Tab-separated table of C-alpha atoms and ligand atoms in Angstrom:
chain	number	residue	atom	x	y	z
A	270	MET	CA	-9.284	34.522	8.008
A	271	SER	CA	-8.533	34.176	11.712
A	272	SER	CA	-5.334	36.231	11.575
A	273	SER	CA	-7.040	39.216	9.878
A	274	GLU	CA	-6.125	41.498	12.763
A	275	PHE	CA	-2.479	40.730	12.120
A	276	ALA	CA	-3.078	41.315	8.386
A	277	SER	CA	-4.369	44.799	9.153
A	278	LEU	CA	-1.021	45.577	10.819
A	279	GLY	CA	0.611	45.029	7.429
A	280	LEU	CA	2.055	41.537	7.843
A	281	ALA	CA	2.544	39.409	4.739
A	282	GLU	CA	0.941	36.082	3.844
A	283	PRO	CA	3.710	33.647	4.907
A	284	LEU	CA	3.809	35.193	8.358
A	285	LEU	CA	0.020	35.186	8.671
A	286	ARG	CA	0.082	31.475	7.896
A	287	ALA	CA	2.712	30.911	10.610
A	288	LEU	CA	0.587	32.866	13.103
A	289	ASP	CA	-2.435	30.752	12.187
A	290	ARG	CA	-0.442	27.624	12.757
A	291	LEU	CA	0.675	28.864	16.182
A	292	GLY	CA	-2.908	29.810	17.019
A	293	TYR	CA	-2.178	33.534	17.543
A	294	SER	CA	-5.312	35.244	16.265
A	295	THR	CA	-5.214	38.625	18.032
A	296	PRO	CA	-2.173	40.867	18.384
A	297	THR	CA	-1.173	41.748	21.943
A	298	PRO	CA	-0.949	45.513	22.748
A	299	ILE	CA	2.833	45.629	22.288
A	300	GLN	CA	2.403	43.873	18.915
A	301	SER	CA	-0.285	46.308	17.706
A	302	GLY	CA	1.875	49.220	18.815
A	303	ALA	CA	5.286	48.057	17.633
A	304	ILE	CA	4.687	46.159	14.381
A	305	PRO	CA	3.470	49.063	12.167
A	306	PRO	CA	6.376	51.462	12.938
A	307	LEU	CA	8.909	48.633	12.646
A	308	LEU	CA	7.453	47.571	9.283
A	309	ALA	CA	7.723	51.205	8.181
A	310	GLY	CA	11.441	51.081	8.949
A	311	GLN	CA	11.326	53.248	12.080
A	312	ASP	CA	13.397	52.637	15.209
A	313	LEU	CA	11.465	51.567	18.288
A	314	LEU	CA	11.588	51.950	22.052
A	315	GLY	CA	9.322	49.317	23.625
A	316	ILE	CA	8.532	49.393	27.324
A	317	ALA	CA	7.066	45.995	28.031
A	318	GLN	CA	7.670	42.956	30.179
A	319	THR	CA	8.222	39.316	29.400
A	320	GLY	CA	4.846	37.755	28.756
A	321	SER	CA	3.606	40.768	26.772
A	322	GLY	CA	4.353	39.136	23.424
A	323	LYS	CA	7.348	41.395	22.744
A	324	THR	CA	9.387	38.644	21.061
A	325	ALA	CA	6.900	38.313	18.202
A	326	ALA	CA	6.548	42.123	18.164
A	327	PHE	CA	10.152	42.505	16.997
A	328	SER	CA	10.515	39.141	15.209
A	329	LEU	CA	7.606	39.485	12.770
A	330	PRO	CA	8.788	42.768	11.168
A	331	LEU	CA	12.346	41.423	11.064
A	332	LEU	CA	11.239	38.255	9.274
A	333	GLN	CA	9.062	40.252	6.897
A	334	GLN	CA	12.066	42.323	5.869
A	335	LEU	CA	14.181	39.224	5.361
A	336	ILE	CA	11.456	37.762	3.134
A	337	ALA	CA	11.026	41.006	1.173
A	338	THR	CA	14.743	41.596	0.650
A	339	PRO	CA	16.615	38.338	1.042
A	340	SER	CA	20.147	39.011	2.112
A	341	ARG	CA	23.395	37.581	0.875
A	342	PRO	CA	25.560	38.057	3.929
A	343	HIS	CA	29.320	37.873	3.638
A	344	PRO	CA	31.226	35.031	5.329
A	345	GLN	CA	31.031	35.288	9.130
A	346	ALA	CA	28.487	38.115	8.821
A	347	THR	CA	24.832	38.379	9.835
A	348	THR	CA	21.933	40.504	8.583
A	349	ALA	CA	20.151	40.737	11.950
A	350	LEU	CA	21.462	40.734	15.501
A	351	ILE	CA	19.302	40.131	18.563
A	352	LEU	CA	20.975	40.613	21.949
A	353	ALA	CA	19.477	39.092	25.104
A	354	PRO	CA	20.810	39.252	28.682
A	355	THR	CA	20.693	35.526	29.438
A	356	ARG	CA	21.167	32.200	27.714
A	357	GLU	CA	17.638	31.153	28.613
A	358	LEU	CA	16.061	34.204	27.053
A	359	ALA	CA	18.225	33.927	23.926
A	360	LEU	CA	17.162	30.300	23.485
A	361	GLN	CA	13.501	31.237	23.904
A	362	ILE	CA	13.870	33.910	21.246
A	363	GLU	CA	15.530	31.434	18.918
A	364	GLU	CA	12.711	28.950	19.451
A	365	SER	CA	10.113	31.613	18.813
A	366	LEU	CA	11.867	32.657	15.568
A	367	ARG	CA	11.951	29.030	14.421
A	368	GLY	CA	8.214	28.733	15.107
A	369	LEU	CA	7.540	31.772	12.930
A	370	THR	CA	9.845	30.684	10.100
A	371	GLU	CA	8.889	27.021	9.914
A	372	GLY	CA	9.253	25.778	6.372
A	373	ARG	CA	11.439	28.685	5.241
A	374	ARG	CA	15.169	28.590	5.095
A	375	GLN	CA	16.274	31.360	7.426
A	376	ARG	CA	19.677	30.722	8.892
A	377	ILE	CA	19.371	31.440	12.629
A	378	VAL	CA	22.422	30.934	14.841
A	379	PRO	CA	22.588	31.238	18.633
A	380	ILE	CA	25.899	32.623	19.923
A	381	LEU	CA	25.927	31.966	23.671
A	382	GLY	CA	28.370	31.416	26.471
A	383	GLY	CA	28.439	27.914	27.963
A	384	CYS	CA	27.992	26.217	24.551
A	385	SER	CA	30.597	24.930	22.111
A	386	ARG	CA	32.426	27.902	20.652
A	387	TYR	CA	33.787	25.732	17.851
A	388	ALA	CA	30.298	24.775	16.621
A	389	GLN	CA	29.200	28.421	16.678
A	390	VAL	CA	32.218	29.566	14.706
A	391	ASN	CA	31.567	26.844	12.121
A	392	ARG	CA	27.947	27.838	11.710
A	393	MET	CA	28.921	31.491	11.216
A	394	ARG	CA	31.346	30.654	8.391
A	395	PRO	CA	29.025	30.954	5.375
A	396	GLY	CA	27.267	34.037	6.769
A	397	VAL	CA	23.761	33.909	8.310
A	398	ASP	CA	20.428	35.739	8.481
A	399	ILE	CA	19.938	36.121	12.231
A	400	VAL	CA	22.261	35.847	15.225
A	401	VAL	CA	20.601	35.628	18.654
A	402	GLY	CA	23.114	35.908	21.425
A	403	THR	CA	24.382	37.094	24.759
A	404	PRO	CA	26.877	39.974	24.920
A	405	GLY	CA	29.905	38.120	26.314
A	406	ARG	CA	30.267	35.440	23.618
A	407	ILE	CA	29.335	37.892	20.858
A	408	CYS	CA	32.161	40.210	21.976
A	409	ASP	CA	34.496	37.235	22.092
A	410	LEU	CA	33.814	36.213	18.460
A	411	LEU	CA	33.768	39.835	17.366
A	412	GLY	CA	37.231	40.314	18.838
A	413	THR	CA	38.693	37.382	16.885
A	414	GLY	CA	36.925	38.318	13.629
A	415	GLU	CA	34.913	35.085	13.668
A	416	LEU	CA	31.715	37.145	13.753
A	417	LYS	CA	31.315	40.275	11.623
A	418	LEU	CA	28.652	42.883	12.236
A	419	HIS	CA	29.157	45.270	9.289
A	420	ASP	CA	26.198	43.815	7.352
A	421	VAL	CA	23.664	44.175	10.183
A	422	ARG	CA	20.531	45.943	8.948
A	423	TYR	CA	18.345	45.110	11.913
A	424	PHE	CA	19.415	45.245	15.570
A	425	VAL	CA	17.356	44.349	18.663
A	426	LEU	CA	18.428	44.862	22.263
A	427	ASP	CA	16.047	42.932	24.510
A	428	GLU	CA	15.564	43.452	28.269
A	429	ALA	CA	17.916	46.420	28.372
A	430	ASP	CA	17.342	46.988	32.095
A	431	ARG	CA	18.463	43.461	32.930
A	432	MET	CA	21.473	43.830	30.649
A	433	LEU	CA	22.610	46.814	32.676
A	434	ASP	CA	21.883	44.998	35.967
A	435	LEU	CA	24.135	42.192	34.823
A	436	GLY	CA	26.954	44.618	34.028
A	437	PHE	CA	26.921	44.268	30.224
A	438	ILE	CA	27.124	47.967	29.396
A	439	ARG	CA	30.714	47.868	28.125
A	440	ASP	CA	30.079	44.803	25.981
A	441	ILE	CA	26.980	46.456	24.542
A	442	ARG	CA	28.917	49.602	23.670
A	443	ARG	CA	31.587	47.520	21.915
A	444	ILE	CA	28.979	45.642	19.932
A	445	VAL	CA	27.094	48.793	18.954
A	446	ALA	CA	30.342	50.429	17.834
A	447	ALA	CA	30.810	47.554	15.356
A	448	LEU	CA	27.343	47.986	13.804
A	449	PRO	CA	26.872	50.082	10.676
A	450	ALA	CA	25.202	53.463	11.270
A	451	ASN	CA	22.655	52.708	8.577
A	452	ARG	CA	20.462	50.170	10.361
A	453	GLN	CA	17.115	49.815	12.069
A	454	SER	CA	17.185	49.339	15.848
A	455	ALA	CA	14.703	48.369	18.528
A	456	LEU	CA	15.251	48.442	22.278
A	457	PHE	CA	12.959	46.731	24.765
A	458	SER	CA	12.981	47.164	28.520
A	459	ALA	CA	10.531	46.372	31.306
A	460	THR	CA	11.468	49.534	33.180
A	461	MET	CA	13.003	52.825	32.160
A	462	PRO	CA	15.600	53.969	34.711
A	463	ARG	CA	17.797	56.850	33.618
A	464	GLU	CA	20.651	54.578	32.451
A	465	VAL	CA	18.320	52.851	30.015
A	466	GLU	CA	17.017	56.192	28.691
A	467	THR	CA	20.635	57.220	28.068
A	468	LEU	CA	21.431	53.971	26.315
A	469	ALA	CA	18.256	54.222	24.223
A	470	SER	CA	19.016	57.760	23.103
A	471	SER	CA	22.497	56.712	21.997
A	472	LEU	CA	21.207	53.694	20.020
A	473	LEU	CA	17.931	54.809	18.485
A	474	ARG	CA	17.144	57.454	15.902
A	475	ALA	CA	13.771	59.217	16.258
A	476	PRO	CA	12.192	56.061	17.694
A	477	ALA	CA	8.492	55.342	17.984
A	478	ARG	CA	7.793	54.790	21.684
A	479	VAL	CA	5.329	52.112	22.736
A	480	GLU	CA	4.604	51.640	26.404
A	481	ILE	CA	2.452	48.912	27.877
A	482	ALA	CA	0.755	49.896	31.128
A	483	ARG	CA	2.294	48.353	34.205
A	484	ALA	CA	0.575	46.183	36.791
A	485	PRO	CA	-2.190	48.079	38.603
A	486	GLU	CA	-0.574	47.832	42.071
A	487	THR	CA	1.801	50.655	41.276
A	488	THR	CA	-0.794	52.984	39.740
A	489	PRO	CA	-2.377	54.673	42.801
A	490	ARG	CA	-0.814	58.041	43.450
A	491	ILE	CA	1.799	57.543	46.129
A	492	ASP	CA	4.594	60.041	46.699
A	493	GLN	CA	7.689	57.976	47.278
A	494	HIS	CA	10.708	59.357	49.125
A	495	VAL	CA	13.981	57.891	50.290
A	496	HIS	CA	16.287	59.072	53.094
A	497	PHE	CA	19.902	57.898	53.013
A	498	VAL	CA	20.880	57.278	56.616
A	499	GLU	CA	23.377	55.346	58.752
A	500	THR	CA	21.896	52.204	60.283
A	501	SER	CA	22.470	53.678	63.742
A	502	GLY	CA	20.684	56.897	62.786
A	503	LYS	CA	17.397	55.316	61.690
A	504	ARG	CA	15.657	55.525	65.063
A	505	ALA	CA	16.473	59.190	65.549
A	506	LEU	CA	15.292	59.946	62.014
A	507	LEU	CA	12.029	58.139	62.662
A	508	GLY	CA	11.531	60.157	65.839
A	509	ARG	CA	12.119	63.428	63.969
A	510	LEU	CA	9.703	62.522	61.179
A	511	LEU	CA	6.979	61.513	63.632
A	512	ALA	CA	7.215	64.916	65.315
A	513	ASP	CA	5.269	66.189	62.283
A	514	PRO	CA	1.570	66.176	63.261
A	515	GLY	CA	0.738	65.659	59.549
A	516	MET	CA	1.762	62.043	60.126
A	517	GLU	CA	-1.681	61.102	61.314
A	518	ARG	CA	-1.787	57.378	60.837
A	519	VAL	CA	1.509	55.688	60.088
A	520	ILE	CA	2.601	52.120	59.427
A	521	VAL	CA	6.310	51.480	60.051
A	522	PHE	CA	7.706	48.351	58.415
A	523	THR	CA	10.718	46.455	59.710
A	524	ARG	CA	12.317	43.386	58.219
A	525	THR	CA	12.443	41.288	61.407
A	526	LYS	CA	10.260	40.670	64.452
A	527	ARG	CA	13.061	41.745	66.783
A	528	GLY	CA	13.487	44.897	64.751
A	529	ALA	CA	9.764	45.600	65.123
A	530	ASP	CA	9.967	45.172	68.923
A	531	ARG	CA	13.005	47.445	69.206
A	532	VAL	CA	11.443	50.210	67.119
A	533	SER	CA	8.206	49.971	69.129
A	534	GLU	CA	10.070	50.215	72.424
A	535	ALA	CA	12.026	53.240	71.249
A	536	LEU	CA	8.854	55.010	70.131
A	537	ASP	CA	7.081	54.111	73.337
A	538	GLU	CA	9.927	55.686	75.315
A	539	ARG	CA	9.456	58.866	73.307
A	540	GLY	CA	5.781	58.899	74.251
A	541	VAL	CA	4.421	57.911	70.818
A	542	GLU	CA	1.246	55.787	70.941
A	543	VAL	CA	2.283	52.630	69.151
A	544	SER	CA	0.932	49.134	68.386
A	545	THR	CA	3.027	46.225	67.170
A	546	LEU	CA	2.063	43.486	64.741
A	547	HIS	CA	4.296	40.535	64.030
A	548	GLY	CA	4.291	36.772	63.772
A	549	ASN	CA	5.279	36.113	67.407
A	550	LYS	CA	2.111	37.747	68.718
A	551	SER	CA	-0.945	35.627	69.458
A	552	GLN	CA	-4.047	36.119	67.333
A	553	PRO	CA	-5.938	38.068	70.073
A	554	GLN	CA	-2.860	40.292	70.597
A	555	ARG	CA	-2.704	41.002	66.885
A	556	GLN	CA	-6.397	41.763	66.701
A	557	LYS	CA	-6.084	44.138	69.642
A	558	ALA	CA	-3.122	45.933	68.049
A	559	LEU	CA	-4.977	46.340	64.785
A	560	ASP	CA	-8.171	47.567	66.506
A	561	ARG	CA	-6.260	50.178	68.473
A	562	PHE	CA	-4.659	51.404	65.272
A	563	ARG	CA	-7.966	51.411	63.368
A	564	ARG	CA	-9.700	53.379	66.092
A	565	GLY	CA	-6.873	55.901	66.162
A	566	GLN	CA	-5.823	55.036	69.725
A	567	SER	CA	-2.336	54.415	68.459
A	568	ARG	CA	-0.976	56.700	65.784
A	569	VAL	CA	1.746	54.279	64.698
A	570	LEU	CA	1.610	50.583	63.829
A	571	VAL	CA	4.960	48.819	63.621
A	572	ALA	CA	4.724	45.671	61.515
A	573	THR	CA	6.667	43.011	59.638
A	574	ASP	CA	5.763	42.063	56.069
A	575	ILE	CA	4.024	38.798	56.815
A	576	ALA	CA	1.979	40.197	59.673
A	577	ALA	CA	0.821	43.072	57.480
A	578	ARG	CA	-0.468	40.937	54.592
A	579	GLY	CA	-4.075	41.650	53.915
A	580	ILE	CA	-4.573	44.309	56.569
A	581	ASP	CA	-6.840	47.006	55.274
A	582	VAL	CA	-6.984	50.241	57.186
A	583	ILE	CA	-8.547	53.301	55.607
A	584	GLY	CA	-6.782	56.612	55.998
A	585	VAL	CA	-3.161	55.514	56.442
A	586	SER	CA	-1.361	58.788	55.734
A	587	HIS	CA	2.204	57.431	55.617
A	588	VAL	CA	4.059	54.174	55.190
A	589	ILE	CA	7.627	54.233	56.506
A	590	ASN	CA	10.062	51.525	55.493
A	591	PHE	CA	12.429	51.471	58.454
A	592	ASP	CA	14.221	48.668	56.581
A	593	LEU	CA	13.843	48.027	52.870
A	594	PRO	CA	12.219	44.674	52.117
A	595	ALA	CA	14.463	42.009	50.593
A	596	GLN	CA	11.937	41.405	47.804
A	597	PRO	CA	10.918	44.342	45.593
A	598	GLU	CA	7.372	42.878	45.388
A	599	ASP	CA	7.052	43.374	49.156
A	600	TYR	CA	7.840	47.053	48.647
A	601	VAL	CA	4.822	47.335	46.371
A	602	HIS	CA	2.616	45.547	48.935
A	603	ARG	CA	3.880	47.735	51.752
A	604	ILE	CA	3.336	51.073	50.084
A	605	GLY	CA	-0.068	49.883	48.870
A	606	ARG	CA	-1.207	50.152	52.537
A	607	THR	CA	-1.350	53.912	52.029
A	608	ALA	CA	-3.429	55.452	49.229
A	609	ARG	CA	-6.276	53.015	49.853
A	610	ALA	CA	-9.672	53.706	48.303
A	611	GLY	CA	-8.325	56.190	45.800
A	612	ALA	CA	-6.749	58.535	48.384
A	613	ALA	CA	-3.209	59.857	47.841
A	614	GLY	CA	-0.496	58.604	50.160
A	615	ILE	CA	3.126	59.061	51.111
A	616	ALA	CA	5.765	56.353	51.394
A	617	ILE	CA	9.136	57.079	53.005
A	618	SER	CA	11.994	54.600	52.862
A	619	PHE	CA	15.163	54.568	54.938
A	620	CYS	CA	18.195	53.281	53.096
A	621	ASP	CA	21.524	52.543	54.756
A	622	ASN	CA	24.711	51.537	52.953
A	623	THR	CA	23.845	47.851	52.981
A	624	GLU	CA	20.503	48.545	51.282
A	625	ARG	CA	21.633	50.465	48.192
A	626	ALA	CA	21.402	47.477	45.846
A	627	THR	CA	17.937	46.643	47.188
A	628	LEU	CA	16.853	50.207	46.510
A	629	ARG	CA	18.071	49.968	42.920
A	630	ALA	CA	16.168	46.703	42.449
A	631	ILE	CA	12.996	48.337	43.791
A	632	GLU	CA	13.365	51.352	41.521
A	633	ARG	CA	13.860	49.117	38.532
A	634	MET	CA	10.920	46.889	39.307
A	635	THR	CA	8.504	49.746	39.914
A	636	GLY	CA	9.948	51.900	37.138
A	637	THR	CA	9.915	54.803	39.615
A	638	ALA	CA	12.849	56.785	40.938
A	639	LEU	CA	12.195	57.502	44.618
A	640	GLN	CA	12.572	61.188	45.484
A	641	ARG	CA	15.790	61.817	47.393
A	642	ALA	CA	15.081	63.629	50.659
A	643	ALA	CA	17.378	66.560	51.407
B	952	LIG	P1	6.951	37.007	25.183
B	952	LIG	O1	6.504	38.207	25.986
B	952	LIG	O2	7.471	37.410	23.861
B	952	LIG	O3	7.903	36.152	25.957
B	952	LIG	O4	5.662	36.105	24.852
B	952	LIG	C1	4.854	35.543	25.854
B	952	LIG	C2	4.063	34.326	25.350
B	952	LIG	O5	2.929	34.738	24.605
B	952	LIG	C3	4.842	33.395	24.459
B	952	LIG	O6	4.617	32.086	24.938
B	952	LIG	C4	4.235	33.555	23.088
B	952	LIG	O7	4.252	32.345	22.393
B	952	LIG	C5	2.815	33.994	23.380
B	952	LIG	N1	2.242	34.932	22.381
B	952	LIG	C6	2.883	35.961	21.803
B	952	LIG	N2	2.055	36.640	20.987
B	952	LIG	C7	0.844	36.051	21.068
B	952	LIG	C8	-0.438	36.303	20.470
B	952	LIG	N3	-0.656	37.327	19.644
B	952	LIG	N4	-1.452	35.480	20.785
B	952	LIG	C9	-1.253	34.445	21.643
B	952	LIG	N5	-0.078	34.159	22.256
B	952	LIG	C10	0.973	34.946	21.971
């Protein structure tokens, strides 16, 4: 049978047939890791991104339990609750559940903002098997008694890091307070900042922890530091850091071309050998700047993101983010300029008051807390 690998995880026949129909023959890593402990009734902490197959990882054990012990929920109550941060994600989860339950009569109800409240309340009336929803509308119906959570045996919190980003922590706490203590819970998050760890430890009991390796860009060993600094103090800080002779070959990133020129001029005035690379320079000028830096004639290269794409210089000891990049992905590209060819590297970021939110986004995306400089 093509779904034998799923069978070896302990899934029952009706679900194996559904998987066959969907053409899923091999479990993804999060599915192999999460399904057995969930089937055994254990709580779970899953660190995995969208696209990893995490929806089926929590849905299959949930559906298996509903098949094994069909529930008779009370009016307005549900046996399972799945919380998602956005409408779109909740609808995707609902669709995925329907794909896995085709032909069976599981009552699945989405409870989302922006849709008819009246229709949702009506569908909750007889009691249902699974509610998939977003925190705001769930809290709303919970408050009026039109949704009851005291029968929930199975609770999933999906994309916990995004939930916290979107400011849902109070709603989540209210919802969790309405759940019975005797339940199984699973929490999924793409990253594990401290707030998510705290939330997980308050929700889960002795969870199995399954972590799916992150994208390879963030794996080389790079020490990452952050200095909190006034905007006007960045140049002086850069000057002080560059006084350290250990900074042998340094790339300084700025967000704008003008910023790059200003930083270069300031360094030049201090007597630092510096080259500049940005989009307003001609191709021969850029080549010359890069050659000087490669040959070690200039110790510092000041560059903007676009100009630095694809440059490959061995032996860059430090990357300094004079400004944080607007996109967290650019942060990963920037710091990847150091630690080339397996060497270790150091990345230092300057963060002024206007950049705090950007810093948080970077830390969440990379799953790394930057070390705070004294
Ligand atoms: P998710 O990370 O849950 O959003 O799933 C990502 C995509 O992978 C969805 O389109 C699923 O339908 C698909 N998928 C999940 N599990 C499997 C599997 N074992 N084999 C093939 N596709 C899968």
